[in-house]
């Protein structure tokens, strides 16, 4: 097989909102979004069908606002709206590179995005368009990780690629524990039992129940999305099956 041949036909790439902040601590850093879009466009040119879910943590996070006294559901709706802003920014950056895209929102917003319609999303993918799923699941008390697992299963993606700020799954927090060990592979049940920080439990159970492998890797290292898509070992693979010893 050619070195650059994708090993997946259809992928769902989850980008955390925080990835768009770059070194800042809020909002969208234009340079960073351009770089990410360039990388996604290059991977897309390999011929892989790509759907994206983008978080909103760089703008607004429901739990944080709720901890300061805001009604949680309201705060979560605000968080979902933040993901729409990120989706539009990413759409622009991708289209500047000649990629045709569609944003589909789980909250009706017909002036700025298509509504989420599963079969239409699949059709876009078949036509070579990148589909960006915005507004999470459309429901408060959920996360964009859960939205990513849900959409991945709905569209029949072969894998969920979780691009984040850490380079994989560790047995303890690598920021606090110098001896933290990174897993190359870990099972869904281990993640749940040991409460490993991969995605929230709802997202993990969704992936487990539908046998959807998840690859967690760092978006900070340019070229990683490409490596993952062509089958190189990057980050941590989370999948079903027997636990490692
Ligand atoms: N959110 C929600 N339901 C969803 C997805 C997201 O209520 O289905 C809200 C929630 O408040 C969350 C915010 O949107 O904090 C931003 O999403 P998330 O924190 O998952 O973004 P990320 O951590 O990936 O940047």
Short mmCIF file of C-alpha atoms and ligand atoms in Angstrom, two decimals:
data_model
loop_
_atom_site.label_atom_id
_atom_site.label_comp_id
_atom_site.label_asym_id
_atom_site.label_seq_id
_atom_site.Cartn_x
_atom_site.Cartn_y
_atom_site.Cartn_z
CA UNK A 1 0.00 0.00 0.00
CA UNK A 2 1.26 3.49 -0.80
CA UNK A 3 2.84 5.29 2.14
CA UNK A 4 0.23 8.01 1.96
CA UNK A 5 -2.86 5.84 1.53
CA UNK A 6 -5.47 6.40 4.22
CA UNK A 7 -6.40 3.27 6.13
CA UNK A 8 -9.89 4.63 6.88
CA UNK A 9 -12.68 5.43 4.48
CA UNK A 10 -14.60 7.77 6.78
CA UNK A 11 -13.39 9.40 9.99
CA UNK A 12 -14.83 11.68 12.58
CA UNK A 13 -12.31 14.17 13.90
CA UNK A 14 -13.08 15.82 17.21
CA UNK A 15 -11.22 19.06 17.88
CA UNK A 16 -11.38 20.58 21.32
CA UNK A 17 -12.27 24.25 21.43
CA UNK A 18 -9.13 24.81 23.45
CA UNK A 19 -7.05 23.70 20.49
CA UNK A 20 -8.06 26.91 18.73
CA UNK A 21 -6.70 29.17 21.46
CA UNK A 22 -3.06 28.46 20.69
CA UNK A 23 -0.99 29.91 23.51
CA UNK A 24 -3.72 32.30 24.53
CA UNK A 25 -6.34 31.52 27.14
CA UNK A 26 -9.49 32.55 25.33
CA UNK A 27 -11.08 32.59 21.91
CA UNK A 28 -9.68 31.83 18.50
CA UNK A 29 -6.09 32.43 17.49
CA UNK A 30 -6.21 33.07 13.71
CA UNK A 31 -2.78 31.56 13.06
CA UNK A 32 -3.73 28.36 14.83
CA UNK A 33 -7.02 27.88 13.03
CA UNK A 34 -5.26 28.43 9.69
CA UNK A 35 -2.67 25.79 10.56
CA UNK A 36 -5.29 23.29 11.65
CA UNK A 37 -7.36 23.93 8.52
CA UNK A 38 -4.29 23.42 6.35
CA UNK A 39 -3.59 20.10 7.98
CA UNK A 40 -7.21 18.96 7.65
CA UNK A 41 -7.31 20.03 4.00
CA UNK A 42 -4.14 18.05 3.26
CA UNK A 43 -5.51 14.93 4.91
CA UNK A 44 -8.80 15.34 3.07
CA UNK A 45 -6.89 15.42 -0.23
CA UNK A 46 -5.72 11.86 0.50
CA UNK A 47 -9.30 10.86 -0.22
CA UNK A 48 -10.62 10.18 3.24
CA UNK A 49 -14.17 11.26 4.05
CA UNK A 50 -14.02 13.66 6.98
CA UNK A 51 -16.61 14.85 9.44
CA UNK A 52 -15.63 17.23 12.23
CA UNK A 53 -17.03 17.97 15.66
CA UNK A 54 -15.68 21.05 17.32
CA UNK A 55 -15.86 21.93 21.01
CA UNK A 56 -16.46 25.31 22.55
CA UNK A 57 -14.26 25.33 25.63
CA UNK A 58 -12.15 28.20 24.24
CA UNK A 59 -15.19 30.46 24.50
CA UNK A 60 -17.66 29.10 27.00
CA UNK A 61 -17.96 26.02 29.16
CA UNK A 62 -21.29 25.27 30.81
CA UNK A 63 -19.93 23.60 33.94
CA UNK A 64 -17.63 26.52 34.75
CA UNK A 65 -20.40 29.06 34.42
CA UNK A 66 -22.74 26.85 36.48
CA UNK A 67 -20.13 26.63 39.24
CA UNK A 68 -20.34 30.41 39.48
CA UNK A 69 -24.07 30.36 39.96
CA UNK A 70 -25.52 30.31 36.46
CA UNK A 71 -28.34 27.94 35.66
CA UNK A 72 -26.63 24.87 34.18
CA UNK A 73 -28.95 24.28 31.26
CA UNK A 74 -28.73 27.92 30.16
CA UNK A 75 -24.96 27.82 30.50
CA UNK A 76 -24.82 24.65 28.42
CA UNK A 77 -26.89 26.22 25.65
CA UNK A 78 -24.41 29.09 25.64
CA UNK A 79 -21.61 26.53 25.36
CA UNK A 80 -23.33 24.95 22.38
CA UNK A 81 -23.61 28.35 20.72
CA UNK A 82 -19.86 28.78 21.25
CA UNK A 83 -19.25 25.62 19.22
CA UNK A 84 -21.19 27.17 16.34
CA UNK A 85 -18.81 30.15 16.30
CA UNK A 86 -15.85 27.80 16.18
CA UNK A 87 -17.48 25.76 13.42
CA UNK A 88 -18.00 28.86 11.27
CA UNK A 89 -14.42 29.97 11.81
CA UNK A 90 -13.13 26.56 10.81
CA UNK A 91 -15.43 26.43 7.81
CA UNK A 92 -14.02 29.73 6.55
CA UNK A 93 -10.46 28.59 7.01
CA UNK A 94 -11.14 25.33 5.17
CA UNK A 95 -12.99 26.97 2.30
CA UNK A 96 -10.11 29.41 1.82
CA UNK A 97 -8.16 26.29 0.94
CA UNK A 98 -10.63 25.18 -1.67
CA UNK A 99 -12.36 22.51 0.40
CA UNK A 100 -16.13 22.39 0.11
CA UNK A 101 -17.73 22.20 3.53
CA UNK A 102 -21.11 22.22 5.21
CA UNK A 103 -21.86 23.15 8.78
CA UNK A 104 -24.76 21.25 10.31
CA UNK A 105 -26.09 22.50 13.61
CA UNK A 106 -27.92 20.44 16.22
CA UNK A 107 -29.74 23.64 17.20
CA UNK A 108 -31.77 25.11 14.40
CA UNK A 109 -30.05 28.17 13.03
CA UNK A 110 -31.00 28.20 9.41
CA UNK A 111 -29.41 31.54 8.55
CA UNK A 112 -25.94 30.30 9.43
CA UNK A 113 -25.97 26.51 9.16
CA UNK A 114 -27.92 23.59 7.83
CA UNK A 115 -29.94 21.67 10.39
CA UNK A 116 -28.46 18.33 11.38
CA UNK A 117 -29.92 15.73 9.05
CA UNK A 118 -28.10 12.43 9.20
CA UNK A 119 -28.75 11.23 5.69
CA UNK A 120 -27.86 14.59 4.23
CA UNK A 121 -24.62 14.63 6.18
CA UNK A 122 -23.72 11.22 4.75
CA UNK A 123 -24.53 12.43 1.26
CA UNK A 124 -22.20 15.44 1.71
CA UNK A 125 -19.43 13.11 2.81
CA UNK A 126 -19.95 10.85 -0.19
CA UNK A 127 -19.64 13.91 -2.40
CA UNK A 128 -16.29 14.75 -0.85
CA UNK A 129 -17.46 17.63 1.33
CA UNK A 130 -16.23 18.07 4.87
CA UNK A 131 -19.15 18.21 7.28
CA UNK A 132 -18.71 20.18 10.49
CA UNK A 133 -21.18 19.22 13.19
CA UNK A 134 -21.92 22.21 15.41
CA UNK A 135 -23.91 22.75 18.62
CA UNK A 136 -22.91 19.40 20.12
CA UNK A 137 -25.83 17.07 20.63
CA UNK A 138 -28.23 20.02 20.92
CA UNK A 139 -28.89 18.96 24.51
CA UNK A 140 -27.63 20.44 27.77
CA UNK A 141 -25.69 18.25 30.24
CA UNK A 142 -23.78 16.62 27.42
CA UNK A 143 -20.35 17.32 25.96
CA UNK A 144 -18.97 17.65 22.48
CA UNK A 145 -17.08 14.41 23.09
CA UNK A 146 -20.42 12.67 23.44
CA UNK A 147 -21.63 14.50 20.32
CA UNK A 148 -18.53 13.23 18.52
CA UNK A 149 -19.16 9.62 19.55
CA UNK A 150 -22.83 9.90 18.65
CA UNK A 151 -22.26 11.46 15.24
CA UNK A 152 -19.45 9.02 14.48
CA UNK A 153 -21.76 6.09 15.12
CA UNK A 154 -24.62 7.70 13.20
CA UNK A 155 -22.58 8.32 10.06
CA UNK A 156 -20.78 4.98 10.24
CA UNK A 157 -17.29 6.42 10.76
CA UNK A 158 -14.59 3.76 11.14
CA UNK A 159 -12.85 5.67 13.92
CA UNK A 160 -13.17 8.66 16.21
CA UNK A 161 -10.02 10.76 16.19
CA UNK A 162 -9.81 12.85 19.31
CA UNK A 163 -7.32 15.63 18.71
CA UNK A 164 -6.53 17.38 21.94
CA UNK A 165 -3.76 19.10 23.88
CA UNK A 166 -2.26 15.97 25.43
CA UNK A 167 -0.47 13.33 23.39
CA UNK A 168 -2.46 10.33 24.58
CA UNK A 169 -4.02 8.63 27.58
CA UNK A 170 -1.96 8.42 30.78
CA UNK A 171 -2.38 6.38 33.94
CA UNK A 172 -2.24 9.62 35.97
CA UNK A 173 -2.14 13.33 35.16
CA UNK A 174 1.16 13.99 33.31
CA UNK A 175 0.97 17.67 34.30
CA UNK A 176 1.10 16.73 37.99
CA UNK A 177 2.89 13.38 38.06
CA UNK A 178 6.32 13.15 36.44
CA UNK A 179 6.09 9.34 36.51
CA UNK A 180 2.80 9.21 34.58
CA UNK A 181 2.82 6.41 32.00
CA UNK A 182 1.26 6.75 28.58
CA UNK A 183 -0.77 3.89 27.14
CA UNK A 184 -0.29 2.89 23.49
CA UNK A 185 -3.50 0.91 23.73
CA UNK A 186 -6.18 0.71 26.38
CA UNK A 187 -9.64 -0.85 26.45
CA UNK A 188 -12.94 0.93 27.04
CA UNK A 189 -13.54 -1.08 30.21
CA UNK A 190 -10.12 -0.11 31.61
CA UNK A 191 -10.84 3.53 30.88
CA UNK A 192 -14.13 3.31 32.75
CA UNK A 193 -12.81 1.21 35.64
CA UNK A 194 -9.71 3.30 36.23
CA UNK A 195 -11.51 6.53 35.44
CA UNK A 196 -8.82 7.47 32.92
CA UNK A 197 -9.16 10.93 31.43
CA UNK A 198 -10.09 10.27 27.82
CA UNK A 199 -13.62 11.46 27.33
CA UNK A 200 -16.58 11.61 29.70
CA UNK A 201 -18.22 8.31 30.63
CA UNK A 202 -21.22 8.89 28.34
CA UNK A 203 -18.95 9.28 25.31
CA UNK A 204 -16.84 6.26 26.27
CA UNK A 205 -19.85 4.02 26.81
CA UNK A 206 -21.30 5.13 23.50
CA UNK A 207 -18.05 4.23 21.72
CA UNK A 208 -17.77 0.93 23.61
CA UNK A 209 -21.36 -0.12 22.93
CA UNK A 210 -20.95 0.49 19.22
CA UNK A 211 -17.44 -0.79 18.89
CA UNK A 212 -16.09 2.53 17.71
CA UNK A 213 -12.32 2.78 18.19
CA UNK A 214 -11.04 6.11 19.51
CA UNK A 215 -7.54 7.46 18.92
CA UNK A 216 -6.44 10.19 21.30
CA UNK A 217 -3.52 12.31 20.14
CA UNK A 218 -2.05 15.78 20.34
CA UNK A 219 -3.08 18.41 17.87
CA UNK A 220 -0.17 20.58 18.96
CA UNK A 221 2.22 18.47 16.92
CA UNK A 222 1.59 19.34 13.30
CA UNK A 223 1.23 16.36 10.97
CA UNK A 224 -0.38 14.12 13.57
CA UNK A 225 -3.79 13.93 11.87
CA UNK A 226 -2.06 12.77 8.71
CA UNK A 227 -0.02 10.18 10.59
CA UNK A 228 -3.10 8.76 12.29
CA UNK A 229 -5.09 8.56 9.07
CA UNK A 230 -2.34 6.67 7.23
CA UNK A 231 -2.05 4.20 10.09
CA UNK A 232 1.09 5.31 11.91
CA UNK A 233 1.07 4.79 15.66
CA UNK A 234 0.38 8.09 17.32
CA UNK A 235 -1.15 8.77 20.74
CA UNK A 236 -3.33 6.12 22.36
CA UNK A 237 -5.78 3.71 20.77
CA UNK A 238 -8.86 3.05 22.89
CA UNK A 239 -10.81 0.03 21.76
CA UNK A 240 -12.80 -2.99 22.88
CA UNK A 241 -11.33 -6.43 23.56
CA UNK A 242 -9.21 -7.90 26.29
CA UNK A 243 -7.44 -5.63 28.77
CA UNK A 244 -3.66 -5.40 28.57
CA UNK A 245 -1.76 -7.15 31.41
N1 LIG B 1 -22.49 21.40 25.37
C1 LIG B 1 -23.75 20.90 25.71
N2 LIG B 1 -24.22 19.81 25.03
C2 LIG B 1 -23.52 19.19 24.04
C3 LIG B 1 -22.24 19.68 23.72
C4 LIG B 1 -21.75 20.80 24.40
O1 LIG B 1 -24.40 21.41 26.59
O2 LIG B 1 -24.03 18.22 23.45
C5 LIG B 1 -21.99 22.63 26.04
C6 LIG B 1 -21.36 22.41 27.41
O3 LIG B 1 -21.70 23.52 28.22
C7 LIG B 1 -19.89 22.45 27.10
C8 LIG B 1 -19.79 23.47 26.01
O4 LIG B 1 -21.00 23.24 25.24
O5 LIG B 1 -19.12 22.87 28.23
C9 LIG B 1 -18.59 23.38 25.12
O6 LIG B 1 -18.33 22.05 24.74
P1 LIG B 1 -17.11 21.19 25.33
O7 LIG B 1 -16.83 21.61 26.74
O8 LIG B 1 -17.41 19.76 25.09
O9 LIG B 1 -15.94 21.68 24.40
P2 LIG B 1 -14.38 21.28 24.38
O10 LIG B 1 -13.98 20.82 25.76
O11 LIG B 1 -14.23 20.19 23.40
O12 LIG B 1 -13.71 22.53 23.93
#
